[in-house]
Amino acid sequence: MTIEDVDVVVAGAGPNGLMLACELSLAGVRPVVLERLPQRTSENRANGLIGQVTLMLDRRGLHERLSGSAGLPQTRPVFAFGAMPLALHRLERNPLHGLGVPQLRIEEVLEERALELGVEIRRGHELAGLSQDEGGVSADVRGPAGTYGLRARFLVGADGGRSVTRKLAGIGFPGVTSDDAVHRSGHVRLPDWLSDPETGGLNVPGHGPVPPFLHYRTDHGLFVYAPFPGRPTMISATEWGEDRNARGDEPMTLEELQASASRVLGAELPVEPPEGDGPHMLRRLDSGNTRLAERYRSGRVLLVGDAAHVHSAIGAPGLNLGLQDTVNLGWKLAAEVLGTAPPGLLDSYEAERRPVAERVVMHTQAQSALIAPGSEVTALRALFMELLEDPANIRRIGELMAGADIRYDMGPKTAHPLTGAWAPDVVVDAGDGPVRLAELTRSARPLLLDLSEDGDLADEVRAWGERVETVTARPAGPQDGASGTVGRNGDGGTDGSAPVTAMLLRPDCHLAWASSSARPSADERAEL
């Protein structure tokens, strides 16, 4: 059997696998991506991006490609938590960014970027077996021309909730399966006379107004109306306590979706087939899984995305969580391959990302409880609605859903309150005019941004050579939270504290070090 040597094998060419391949390539590592499907799937599994991942893609130069415009990432003025409105527009600083772009387009853009970076993507090639030793991983691959072998330093499973990689590595996937609800979704066309031009929602005769793009709870279930601009409208309906055995293995139909939506709304909803050639979604899910891998690493095999965690899709956290996994792992894995990683760096991937997955599981399970039927749930929701009148509670939940409350533990020496948190965007001038921080992070390398009066911090990292980029500059515009103390999520406050004068960004844009001194002291410099 032919055996090829590569740096890293990535199993799975979905968004997570492609993003990881891009990150590895930017760091100078040669990945090979295996995908069992011969071509990209036509099934659209998500309708947009929510949370910090929107900002992360901006910092890799991908937001403009995805949005189709040169505008900055936009916040969502209103979102939903447990089918209750989250009035984010009331906050002075909205923490929740979003981008309405289908997953099919996300995969297309990430594949284009990966190919630009020289990544080899092998479609129709499936991981069939693996073994590992102290020096690397041997993978058996089944391809169109037969079986062959790959020898790599590491192998990463980005192959979804039913991950073959996870099973071959012997990593357990404990959790719970719930089968008390049926979820139906599909692309449809609704009569124009149902649309409310003022709200963008629906006015359903016999029921009343239904808001757009939000989970909407009734006494009979949950409904979502999503009129995506330039794309087919999507509706979904969730019901509890149905007799699944009555359907057998019959495929989902438009009539079944319409009947479910009408039952949830308690009024007839006229539904017609969507226009255009598609692909059009028509899907039924009879159960839900909440599971976390026992560990994210087994020797030289690692997991990202759904291979490491699955959960309810409520609140749309999946791509935010998975893509952020890959950005956290990419630079650490590359450093290990290139021999520049300090001891324990690769292990910090699980140490940092598993608690984030646990928080996503926590808030999606909480939301699932808040949308369930029953008078006691209705009473709980009434209490929550009162709590959501408080801007402090709106902010906290918004940060939780965005993943903006993440702050990694960088050790006992890191005294600055921003250390470990997401680096706030700043506008600086390094001599060629104003530039945003997001435009300085495209290379995925560590970045020292020096805004101090002496501008000599580059001397402190000179021993690191070309591994760290340094930019000496002056503030040149709105600093977007770069001054003040930090809140729970580590972003800038407004209490008048000294502005940040220097930041050392990790490749994933979390801060390894920061200073608010006009002239950082010897002790501060020593932490660099």
Tab-separated table of N, CA and C in Angstrom, residues 116-249:
chain	number	residue	atom	x	y	z
A	116	GLU	N	-6.368	28.849	-2.254
A	116	GLU	CA	-5.425	29.947	-2.449
A	116	GLU	C	-4.155	29.744	-1.632
A	117	LEU	N	-4.308	29.154	-0.449
A	117	LEU	CA	-3.173	28.942	0.444
A	117	LEU	C	-2.425	27.650	0.137
A	118	GLY	N	-2.868	26.930	-0.877
A	118	GLY	CA	-2.173	25.718	-1.281
A	118	GLY	C	-2.610	24.459	-0.569
A	119	VAL	N	-3.751	24.491	0.103
A	119	VAL	CA	-4.239	23.306	0.802
A	119	VAL	C	-4.711	22.271	-0.223
A	120	GLU	N	-4.380	21.029	0.027
A	120	GLU	CA	-4.860	19.934	-0.832
A	120	GLU	C	-6.127	19.346	-0.218
A	121	ILE	N	-7.220	19.415	-0.965
A	121	ILE	CA	-8.510	18.875	-0.513
A	121	ILE	C	-8.834	17.669	-1.380
A	122	ARG	N	-8.971	16.528	-0.759
A	122	ARG	CA	-9.242	15.283	-1.485
A	122	ARG	C	-10.682	14.860	-1.228
A	123	ARG	N	-11.537	15.127	-2.181
A	123	ARG	CA	-12.944	14.751	-2.056
A	123	ARG	C	-13.131	13.331	-2.554
A	124	GLY	N	-14.044	12.614	-1.914
A	124	GLY	CA	-14.242	11.206	-2.228
A	124	GLY	C	-13.218	10.313	-1.547
A	125	HIS	N	-12.496	10.872	-0.563
A	125	HIS	CA	-11.488	10.125	0.189
A	125	HIS	C	-11.915	10.064	1.651
A	126	GLU	N	-11.984	8.860	2.186
A	126	GLU	CA	-12.566	8.655	3.515
A	126	GLU	C	-11.567	7.996	4.454
A	127	LEU	N	-11.477	8.505	5.675
A	127	LEU	CA	-10.644	7.888	6.698
A	127	LEU	C	-11.241	6.529	7.057
A	128	ALA	N	-10.425	5.468	6.914
A	128	ALA	CA	-10.921	4.114	7.150
A	128	ALA	C	-10.266	3.454	8.354
A	129	GLY	N	-9.152	3.974	8.785
A	129	GLY	CA	-8.466	3.382	9.932
A	129	GLY	C	-7.306	4.255	10.345
A	130	LEU	N	-6.856	4.078	11.586
A	130	LEU	CA	-5.688	4.835	12.043
A	130	LEU	C	-4.989	4.082	13.152
A	131	SER	N	-3.700	4.343	13.245
A	131	SER	CA	-2.889	3.879	14.357
A	131	SER	C	-1.872	4.968	14.631
A	132	GLN	N	-1.359	5.001	15.830
A	132	GLN	CA	-0.412	6.062	16.159
A	132	GLN	C	0.689	5.537	17.065
A	133	ASP	N	1.818	6.231	17.026
A	133	ASP	CA	2.944	5.937	17.889
A	133	ASP	C	3.552	7.262	18.335
A	134	GLU	N	4.696	7.232	18.958
A	134	GLU	CA	5.294	8.460	19.473
A	134	GLU	C	5.682	9.430	18.375
A	135	GLY	N	5.907	8.938	17.164
A	135	GLY	CA	6.364	9.808	16.085
A	135	GLY	C	5.283	10.366	15.197
A	136	GLY	N	4.086	9.781	15.214
A	136	GLY	CA	3.055	10.281	14.321
A	136	GLY	C	1.848	9.374	14.239
A	137	VAL	N	1.018	9.638	13.230
A	137	VAL	CA	-0.232	8.906	13.000
A	137	VAL	C	-0.184	8.283	11.616
A	138	SER	N	-0.574	7.030	11.527
A	138	SER	CA	-0.721	6.359	10.241
A	138	SER	C	-2.207	6.208	9.956
A	139	ALA	N	-2.642	6.759	8.829
A	139	ALA	CA	-4.059	6.744	8.477
A	139	ALA	C	-4.276	5.901	7.234
A	140	ASP	N	-5.264	5.024	7.279
A	140	ASP	CA	-5.707	4.285	6.099
A	140	ASP	C	-6.834	5.072	5.453
A	141	VAL	N	-6.686	5.338	4.168
A	141	VAL	CA	-7.647	6.172	3.450
A	141	VAL	C	-8.241	5.385	2.298
A	142	ARG	N	-9.556	5.422	2.206
A	142	ARG	CA	-10.266	4.766	1.110
A	142	ARG	C	-10.665	5.821	0.091
A	143	GLY	N	-10.119	5.739	-1.103
A	143	GLY	CA	-10.389	6.718	-2.149
A	143	GLY	C	-10.957	6.078	-3.398
A	144	PRO	N	-11.234	6.873	-4.418
A	144	PRO	CA	-11.822	6.350	-5.658
A	144	PRO	C	-10.963	5.274	-6.326
A	145	ALA	N	-9.633	5.352	-6.159
A	145	ALA	CA	-8.739	4.396	-6.813
A	145	ALA	C	-8.314	3.266	-5.879
A	146	GLY	N	-8.894	3.199	-4.685
A	146	GLY	CA	-8.526	2.162	-3.742
A	146	GLY	C	-8.013	2.728	-2.441
A	147	THR	N	-7.422	1.873	-1.626
A	147	THR	CA	-6.948	2.258	-0.303
A	147	THR	C	-5.465	2.611	-0.341
A	148	TYR	N	-5.106	3.649	0.372
A	148	TYR	CA	-3.707	4.050	0.492
A	148	TYR	C	-3.464	4.574	1.902
A	149	GLY	N	-2.209	4.878	2.206
A	149	GLY	CA	-1.861	5.312	3.543
A	149	GLY	C	-1.300	6.723	3.583
A	150	LEU	N	-1.551	7.403	4.676
A	150	LEU	CA	-0.955	8.703	4.954
A	150	LEU	C	-0.239	8.618	6.298
A	151	ARG	N	0.946	9.179	6.334
A	151	ARG	CA	1.695	9.268	7.582
A	151	ARG	C	1.823	10.736	7.939
A	152	ALA	N	1.326	11.118	9.101
A	152	ALA	CA	1.287	12.525	9.493
A	152	ALA	C	1.763	12.688	10.923
A	153	ARG	N	2.171	13.915	11.237
A	153	ARG	CA	2.543	14.211	12.621
A	153	ARG	C	1.301	14.182	13.516
A	154	PHE	N	0.182	14.703	13.000
A	154	PHE	CA	-1.073	14.729	13.756
A	154	PHE	C	-2.242	14.495	12.809
A	155	LEU	N	-3.352	14.060	13.374
A	155	LEU	CA	-4.601	13.909	12.626
A	155	LEU	C	-5.713	14.596	13.423
A	156	VAL	N	-6.517	15.395	12.739
A	156	VAL	CA	-7.599	16.130	13.400
A	156	VAL	C	-8.935	15.702	12.807
A	157	GLY	N	-9.847	15.313	13.668
A	157	GLY	CA	-11.193	14.953	13.244
A	157	GLY	C	-12.099	16.170	13.243
A	158	ALA	N	-12.516	16.575	12.046
A	158	ALA	CA	-13.510	17.632	11.879
A	158	ALA	C	-14.681	17.044	11.109
A	159	ASP	N	-15.010	15.801	11.432
A	159	ASP	CA	-15.953	15.018	10.640
A	159	ASP	C	-17.310	14.825	11.303
A	160	GLY	N	-17.728	15.821	12.087
A	160	GLY	CA	-19.116	15.890	12.524
A	160	GLY	C	-19.454	15.049	13.746
A	161	GLY	N	-20.738	15.115	14.116
A	161	GLY	CA	-21.214	14.467	15.328
A	161	GLY	C	-21.061	12.961	15.332
A	162	ARG	N	-21.055	12.344	14.144
A	162	ARG	CA	-20.866	10.886	14.039
A	162	ARG	C	-19.419	10.557	13.670
A	163	SER	N	-18.514	11.355	14.124
A	163	SER	CA	-17.104	11.331	13.755
A	163	SER	C	-16.489	9.934	13.733
A	164	VAL	N	-16.005	9.549	12.556
A	164	VAL	CA	-15.241	8.311	12.431
A	164	VAL	C	-13.916	8.448	13.175
A	165	THR	N	-13.313	9.628	13.093
A	165	THR	CA	-12.046	9.869	13.781
A	165	THR	C	-12.186	9.616	15.273
A	166	ARG	N	-13.223	10.165	15.868
A	166	ARG	CA	-13.432	10.012	17.312
A	166	ARG	C	-13.576	8.533	17.681
A	167	LYS	N	-14.322	7.802	16.871
A	167	LYS	CA	-14.539	6.374	17.159
A	167	LYS	C	-13.247	5.578	17.001
A	168	LEU	N	-12.493	5.855	15.932
A	168	LEU	CA	-11.236	5.136	15.710
A	168	LEU	C	-10.214	5.447	16.792
A	169	ALA	N	-10.275	6.654	17.345
A	169	ALA	CA	-9.340	7.041	18.405
A	169	ALA	C	-9.773	6.536	19.777
A	170	GLY	N	-10.970	5.938	19.860
A	170	GLY	CA	-11.448	5.393	21.124
A	170	GLY	C	-11.857	6.440	22.133
A	171	ILE	N	-12.314	7.594	21.646
A	171	ILE	CA	-12.745	8.677	22.538
A	171	ILE	C	-14.251	8.568	22.761
A	172	GLY	N	-14.669	8.478	24.002
A	172	GLY	CA	-16.087	8.375	24.323
A	172	GLY	C	-16.827	9.671	24.042
A	173	PHE	N	-18.153	9.539	23.887
A	173	PHE	CA	-18.985	10.701	23.550
A	173	PHE	C	-20.240	10.678	24.418
A	174	PRO	N	-20.078	10.844	25.732
A	174	PRO	CA	-21.227	10.729	26.630
A	174	PRO	C	-22.165	11.921	26.505
A	175	GLY	N	-23.403	11.679	26.886
A	175	GLY	CA	-24.400	12.738	26.852
A	175	GLY	C	-25.789	12.160	26.911
A	176	VAL	N	-26.752	12.951	26.446
A	176	VAL	CA	-28.153	12.515	26.497
A	176	VAL	C	-28.801	12.708	25.134
A	177	THR	N	-29.777	11.838	24.857
A	177	THR	CA	-30.592	11.955	23.647
A	177	THR	C	-32.029	12.190	24.081
A	178	SER	N	-32.618	13.255	23.580
A	178	SER	CA	-34.017	13.559	23.900
A	178	SER	C	-34.872	13.261	22.679
A	179	ASP	N	-36.004	12.617	22.907
A	179	ASP	CA	-36.895	12.270	21.790
A	179	ASP	C	-38.327	12.713	22.059
A	180	ASP	N	-38.453	13.813	22.814
A	180	ASP	CA	-39.787	14.280	23.172
A	180	ASP	C	-40.309	15.369	22.243
A	181	ALA	N	-39.542	15.718	21.212
A	181	ALA	CA	-39.973	16.776	20.301
A	181	ALA	C	-39.663	16.400	18.868
A	182	VAL	N	-40.461	16.940	17.940
A	182	VAL	CA	-40.226	16.764	16.511
A	182	VAL	C	-40.019	18.147	15.903
A	183	HIS	N	-38.919	18.310	15.174
A	183	HIS	CA	-38.568	19.583	14.549
A	183	HIS	C	-38.701	19.429	13.035
A	184	ARG	N	-39.471	20.314	12.421
A	184	ARG	CA	-39.638	20.292	10.963
A	184	ARG	C	-39.226	21.652	10.408
A	185	SER	N	-38.471	21.626	9.324
A	185	SER	CA	-38.008	22.857	8.693
A	185	SER	C	-38.073	22.708	7.190
A	186	GLY	N	-38.273	23.828	6.500
A	186	GLY	CA	-38.269	23.760	5.047
A	186	GLY	C	-38.338	25.130	4.409
A	187	HIS	N	-37.899	25.182	3.155
A	187	HIS	CA	-38.056	26.386	2.342
A	187	HIS	C	-39.455	26.384	1.729
A	188	VAL	N	-40.105	27.537	1.773
A	188	VAL	CA	-41.484	27.643	1.312
A	188	VAL	C	-41.693	28.994	0.630
A	189	ARG	N	-42.863	29.135	0.062
A	189	ARG	CA	-43.329	30.438	-0.406
A	189	ARG	C	-44.651	30.730	0.287
A	190	LEU	N	-44.746	31.913	0.898
A	190	LEU	CA	-45.964	32.322	1.595
A	190	LEU	C	-46.636	33.446	0.827
A	191	PRO	N	-47.952	33.534	0.862
A	191	PRO	CA	-48.663	34.602	0.151
A	191	PRO	C	-48.214	35.982	0.613
A	192	ASP	N	-48.111	36.915	-0.325
A	192	ASP	CA	-47.657	38.267	0.000
A	192	ASP	C	-48.561	38.952	1.012
A	193	TRP	N	-49.866	38.632	0.982
A	193	TRP	CA	-50.793	39.331	1.860
A	193	TRP	C	-50.584	38.990	3.335
A	194	LEU	N	-49.779	37.952	3.638
A	194	LEU	CA	-49.470	37.642	5.030
A	194	LEU	C	-48.399	38.556	5.604
A	195	SER	N	-47.598	39.182	4.740
A	195	SER	CA	-46.445	39.959	5.196
A	195	SER	C	-46.877	41.282	5.815
A	196	ASP	N	-46.190	41.643	6.900
A	196	ASP	CA	-46.396	42.933	7.543
A	196	ASP	C	-45.244	43.842	7.123
A	197	PRO	N	-45.483	44.838	6.263
A	197	PRO	CA	-44.380	45.661	5.753
A	197	PRO	C	-43.676	46.476	6.833
A	198	GLU	N	-44.343	46.761	7.936
A	198	GLU	CA	-43.728	47.570	8.991
A	198	GLU	C	-42.749	46.762	9.835
A	199	THR	N	-43.100	45.538	10.181
A	199	THR	CA	-42.265	44.726	11.070
A	199	THR	C	-41.432	43.699	10.322
A	200	GLY	N	-41.803	43.389	9.073
A	200	GLY	CA	-41.128	42.323	8.349
A	200	GLY	C	-41.601	40.946	8.754
A	201	GLY	N	-42.590	40.886	9.656
A	201	GLY	CA	-43.117	39.614	10.124
A	201	GLY	C	-44.353	39.186	9.359
A	202	LEU	N	-45.117	38.302	9.982
A	202	LEU	CA	-46.342	37.787	9.386
A	202	LEU	C	-47.544	38.224	10.218
A	203	ASN	N	-48.672	38.431	9.545
A	203	ASN	CA	-49.957	38.595	10.210
A	203	ASN	C	-50.817	37.403	9.812
A	204	VAL	N	-50.913	36.430	10.703
A	204	VAL	CA	-51.606	35.183	10.402
A	204	VAL	C	-53.055	35.286	10.865
A	205	PRO	N	-54.034	35.237	9.946
A	205	PRO	CA	-55.448	35.309	10.347
A	205	PRO	C	-55.787	34.213	11.356
A	206	GLY	N	-56.452	34.613	12.413
A	206	GLY	CA	-56.823	33.669	13.445
A	206	GLY	C	-55.765	33.499	14.514
A	207	HIS	N	-54.582	34.069	14.263
A	207	HIS	CA	-53.521	33.987	15.272
A	207	HIS	C	-52.988	35.365	15.642
A	208	GLY	N	-52.569	36.135	14.636
A	208	GLY	CA	-52.003	37.448	14.909
A	208	GLY	C	-50.583	37.566	14.397
A	209	PRO	N	-49.834	38.580	14.871
A	209	PRO	CA	-48.492	38.841	14.341
A	209	PRO	C	-47.463	37.808	14.785
A	210	VAL	N	-46.555	37.504	13.873
A	210	VAL	CA	-45.423	36.615	14.140
A	210	VAL	C	-44.154	37.360	13.731
A	211	PRO	N	-43.205	37.584	14.635
A	211	PRO	CA	-41.995	38.340	14.289
A	211	PRO	C	-41.074	37.522	13.384
A	212	PRO	N	-40.217	38.194	12.601
A	212	PRO	CA	-39.279	37.473	11.740
A	212	PRO	C	-37.986	37.125	12.474
A	213	PHE	N	-37.355	36.028	12.037
A	213	PHE	CA	-36.006	35.648	12.482
A	213	PHE	C	-35.883	35.426	13.981
A	214	LEU	N	-36.968	35.094	14.647
A	214	LEU	CA	-36.916	34.819	16.074
A	214	LEU	C	-37.682	33.543	16.380
A	215	HIS	N	-37.226	32.798	17.397
A	215	HIS	CA	-38.023	31.676	17.873
A	215	HIS	C	-39.283	32.234	18.540
A	216	TYR	N	-40.416	31.717	18.127
A	216	TYR	CA	-41.708	32.244	18.573
A	216	TYR	C	-42.497	31.102	19.228
A	217	ARG	N	-42.713	31.204	20.536
A	217	ARG	CA	-43.379	30.141	21.285
A	217	ARG	C	-44.876	30.395	21.367
A	218	THR	N	-45.655	29.328	21.204
A	218	THR	CA	-47.090	29.370	21.434
A	218	THR	C	-47.434	28.281	22.452
A	219	ASP	N	-48.708	28.169	22.778
A	219	ASP	CA	-49.131	27.105	23.695
A	219	ASP	C	-48.955	25.720	23.087
A	220	HIS	N	-48.739	25.670	21.780
A	220	HIS	CA	-48.696	24.368	21.085
A	220	HIS	C	-47.313	24.003	20.565
A	221	GLY	N	-46.347	24.889	20.664
A	221	GLY	CA	-45.033	24.564	20.144
A	221	GLY	C	-44.208	25.799	19.836
A	222	LEU	N	-43.290	25.634	18.916
A	222	LEU	CA	-42.346	26.694	18.570
A	222	LEU	C	-42.359	26.888	17.057
A	223	PHE	N	-42.317	28.156	16.628
A	223	PHE	CA	-42.365	28.473	15.203
A	223	PHE	C	-41.285	29.499	14.879
A	224	VAL	N	-40.695	29.373	13.690
A	224	VAL	CA	-39.718	30.350	13.214
A	224	VAL	C	-40.070	30.731	11.788
A	225	TYR	N	-40.081	32.041	11.533
A	225	TYR	CA	-40.305	32.578	10.188
A	225	TYR	C	-39.061	33.360	9.796
A	226	ALA	N	-38.389	32.928	8.737
A	226	ALA	CA	-37.126	33.536	8.331
A	226	ALA	C	-37.169	33.915	6.852
A	227	PRO	N	-37.572	35.156	6.535
A	227	PRO	CA	-37.628	35.612	5.130
A	227	PRO	C	-36.277	36.160	4.676
A	228	PHE	N	-35.355	35.282	4.335
A	228	PHE	CA	-34.013	35.708	3.955
A	228	PHE	C	-34.043	36.487	2.647
A	229	PRO	N	-33.434	37.663	2.606
A	229	PRO	CA	-33.397	38.450	1.364
A	229	PRO	C	-32.655	37.702	0.256
A	230	GLY	N	-33.288	37.639	-0.920
A	230	GLY	CA	-32.650	37.008	-2.069
A	230	GLY	C	-32.600	35.503	-2.006
A	231	ARG	N	-33.236	34.908	-0.986
A	231	ARG	CA	-33.233	33.458	-0.836
A	231	ARG	C	-34.632	32.981	-0.470
A	232	PRO	N	-34.918	31.699	-0.645
A	232	PRO	CA	-36.243	31.206	-0.264
A	232	PRO	C	-36.523	31.411	1.218
A	233	THR	N	-37.753	31.731	1.521
A	233	THR	CA	-38.179	31.851	2.910
A	233	THR	C	-38.111	30.493	3.598
A	234	MET	N	-37.673	30.485	4.847
A	234	MET	CA	-37.639	29.245	5.624
A	234	MET	C	-38.602	29.366	6.801
A	235	ILE	N	-39.344	28.304	7.056
A	235	ILE	CA	-40.134	28.218	8.269
A	235	ILE	C	-39.761	26.927	8.987
A	236	SER	N	-39.954	26.918	10.284
A	236	SER	CA	-39.757	25.687	11.045
A	236	SER	C	-40.801	25.631	12.147
A	237	ALA	N	-41.154	24.417	12.522
A	237	ALA	CA	-42.141	24.197	13.577
A	237	ALA	C	-41.663	23.058	14.466
A	238	THR	N	-41.798	23.240	15.761
A	238	THR	CA	-41.417	22.218	16.732
A	238	THR	C	-42.627	21.874	17.576
A	239	GLU	N	-42.883	20.577	17.696
A	239	GLU	CA	-44.005	20.109	18.509
A	239	GLU	C	-43.517	19.046	19.483
A	240	TRP	N	-44.186	18.975	20.620
A	240	TRP	CA	-43.853	17.991	21.640
A	240	TRP	C	-44.933	16.919	21.723
A	241	GLY	N	-44.512	15.707	22.093
A	241	GLY	CA	-45.457	14.640	22.411
A	241	GLY	C	-46.108	13.982	21.216
A	242	GLU	N	-45.494	14.023	20.047
A	242	GLU	CA	-46.093	13.389	18.870
A	242	GLU	C	-45.839	11.883	18.868
A	243	ASP	N	-46.679	11.165	18.129
A	243	ASP	CA	-46.513	9.726	17.949
A	243	ASP	C	-45.626	9.495	16.728
A	244	ARG	N	-44.364	9.222	16.965
A	244	ARG	CA	-43.437	9.042	15.853
A	244	ARG	C	-43.723	7.772	15.049
A	245	ASN	N	-44.232	6.749	15.743
A	245	ASN	CA	-44.463	5.476	15.066
A	245	ASN	C	-45.505	5.576	13.965
A	246	ALA	N	-46.373	6.608	14.046
A	246	ALA	CA	-47.424	6.753	13.042
A	246	ALA	C	-46.857	7.096	11.672
A	247	ARG	N	-45.672	7.678	11.628
A	247	ARG	CA	-45.084	8.093	10.353
A	247	ARG	C	-44.207	7.027	9.730
A	248	GLY	N	-43.680	6.134	10.551
A	248	GLY	CA	-42.738	5.155	10.042
A	248	GLY	C	-41.501	5.833	9.480
A	249	ASP	N	-41.076	5.388	8.320
A	249	ASP	CA	-39.895	5.959	7.670
A	249	ASP	C	-40.271	6.856	6.496
